[in-house]
């Protein structure tokens, strides 16, 4: 058997350095990563990378910072299993394997000039954060911007400090809701659909972006359609099991689509006839 | 069309000469009607008449386990392992299977592991004059006749083997061994006769035109046929493992004993296994066996038609032979045909 080094292999991995770690909650940590020579990752908001701990494995993780931040990028990781647990055990200055970016991100060019309703449920805030940051950094290029967040309880809300900043801005409409809360919570309680703006919404020029757990899509999309938003302008990011990011291993397949290459971001009109999608 | 004749008395010399140049893999009898591709050194080891091997020659293009990355504490390198070889005796259905995989792995982003191996493999096809067994549906899938994808292709006659020389690589083998005679008109007319007889034997196995199978699958996503398979399938994954056009894989790390170095490898995976599509949080997008069986069939008869303009079933029959629950591809298709008649039928 001959073994040859394959420089062009799409399985090749770069070594990223952990510049900073911030604990966001008992289960989530934010990792700021630098590539060798502070090279740019060059991603679109909504794309993901393969993150490796050698000897344990690789997991697909959304890049949760905007490409407008150049020298480093952020990954927010929930500790759920083998690889994510090993990542959580790493320290600042430690290293991670990075492969990618992969997939089709949010269509930022199409969104320009339009009103945006950005909706995140639970961990959906993680991939959406890259888009929110991008929009805020290029705020002039977009119309009205609403950010709607939902999660189970107030202490599950990630990026609290940052969200507080969004809330204070005069150029974004911000609202959040929780399923249940202690009496001292002053925000909304109830399902996220109640936050979708009503009369101020101009359907022809509104793009809605939804990222959340699988159960959330059906009823949020239903609500947006009721408000006459065209299905092309409803954008979702879907999560599937992924092993390669290359459209081959088959794990992420949604009927004839490969979530890792054709998505993870889809326009609703592309998937509404696909029964396995949502 | 270049043809060359190898007298049967020289077949062993040919295999020995070829094996002196590079490894030769060929179908070998394993008893009980089973065959496997294995390395051979002489013609006596080869089963010229064989039914599809347990595993298809896919295993040489995409090994069951292959290292894709090696790492130490200060280096990470993507790697490919390969062995230059010639595969002798590939049936037309398996040639079609390799053509499917070639399309999959040469699409961008390219899979260089596959492509490096492909470029180091010489393919010598072998014609079937009759059906392998009742599970084959190669005529329906248009893979009973040679359709390219080989360097040399062998048709067996009583006294000699007729080689179709399809590539320069094939020509070089014929020349370098010095064992062949040039074919004349009589050889070619015997081949024409052979093919004529073959056409009378191989008839589409089910009452549906090949081109209509994709239309059938446009109609049967919600079919009760999948519910019935839900109750029968054992989710063992055998059907995936033996299929020449299945290529799903898993990626796994294996640390060495020093724990600072190791390898990352990929190995065959199966969409029939329960965990295949499950994500963190517990959502499973094909939770029941019927949905997973449907997925497998759609990956043969529908999805690849949209992407590659061809079916990803060669009709080899392996999945039917390997299924412990007696799920037979021809029966499933027949059930679908009956349950969902096409308008023009
Ligand atoms: C496009 C995409 C973006 C993602 N972004 C983030 C992110 O920003 N932050 C974050 O914390 N998580 C993210 N995830 C989820 C993350 O990939 C999984 O939590 C992780 O792969 C689990 O690996 P593990 O080894 O820790 O868990 P395991 O021990 O392998 O298993 C835990 C559970 O995770 C499931 N799982 C295993 N491997 C995968 C996989 N490759 N893809 C999906 N599910 C898997 C298993 O079926 C099991 O239910 C994303 C997933 C996708 C597909
Ligand atoms: S689906 Fe069955 S008959 Fe078709 S190529 Fe695969 S193993 Fe052969
Ligand atoms: S071989 Fe048969 S029982 Fe096993 S997964 Fe395939 S269809 Fe199911
Ligand atoms: S992750 Fe492998 S095909 Fe999409």
mmCIF file of C-alpha atoms and ligand atoms in Angstrom, chain B residues 93 97 135-137 141 239-240 242-246 296-297 300-301 312-321 329, ligand 2:
data_model
loop_
_atom_site.group_PDB
_atom_site.id
_atom_site.type_symbol
_atom_site.label_atom_id
_atom_site.label_comp_id
_atom_site.label_asym_id
_atom_site.label_seq_id
_atom_site.Cartn_x
_atom_site.Cartn_y
_atom_site.Cartn_z
ATOM 1 C CA UNK B 93 -23.608 -4.199 -13.877
ATOM 2 C CA UNK B 97 -21.793 0.910 -10.586
ATOM 3 C CA UNK B 135 -32.618 -11.448 -8.362
ATOM 4 C CA UNK B 136 -30.885 -9.679 -11.238
ATOM 5 C CA UNK B 137 -32.726 -6.875 -13.001
ATOM 6 C CA UNK B 141 -31.588 -0.979 -15.616
ATOM 7 C CA UNK B 239 -28.452 -3.795 1.574
ATOM 8 C CA UNK B 240 -26.290 -0.659 1.703
ATOM 9 C CA UNK B 242 -23.369 -4.776 -0.681
ATOM 10 C CA UNK B 243 -24.682 -2.141 -3.100
ATOM 11 C CA UNK B 244 -22.252 -0.995 -5.816
ATOM 12 C CA UNK B 245 -23.715 2.526 -5.813
ATOM 13 C CA UNK B 246 -24.101 3.232 -2.093
ATOM 14 C CA UNK B 296 -32.751 4.087 -0.034
ATOM 15 C CA UNK B 297 -35.072 3.475 -2.979
ATOM 16 C CA UNK B 300 -31.527 4.684 -6.486
ATOM 17 C CA UNK B 301 -34.454 5.695 -8.661
ATOM 18 C CA UNK B 312 -28.140 4.546 -9.278
ATOM 19 C CA UNK B 313 -29.307 0.940 -9.457
ATOM 20 C CA UNK B 314 -27.454 -1.428 -11.732
ATOM 21 C CA UNK B 315 -29.829 -4.321 -11.236
ATOM 22 C CA UNK B 316 -27.060 -6.461 -9.747
ATOM 23 C CA UNK B 317 -29.484 -8.010 -7.238
ATOM 24 C CA UNK B 318 -27.059 -7.908 -4.314
ATOM 25 C CA UNK B 319 -29.462 -6.143 -1.958
ATOM 26 C CA UNK B 320 -32.070 -8.832 -2.550
ATOM 27 C CA UNK B 321 -29.586 -11.659 -1.992
ATOM 28 C CA UNK B 329 -35.952 -5.134 -4.909
HETATM 29 S S1 LIG C 2 -30.050 -1.292 -5.223
HETATM 30 FE FE1 LIG C 2 -29.711 -3.524 -5.120
HETATM 31 S S2 LIG C 2 -29.872 -4.220 -7.262
HETATM 32 FE FE2 LIG C 2 -29.631 -1.989 -7.324
HETATM 33 S S3 LIG C 2 -27.412 -1.664 -7.543
HETATM 34 FE FE3 LIG C 2 -27.835 -1.622 -5.324
HETATM 35 S S4 LIG C 2 -27.519 -3.734 -4.628
HETATM 36 FE FE4 LIG C 2 -27.690 -3.807 -6.872
#
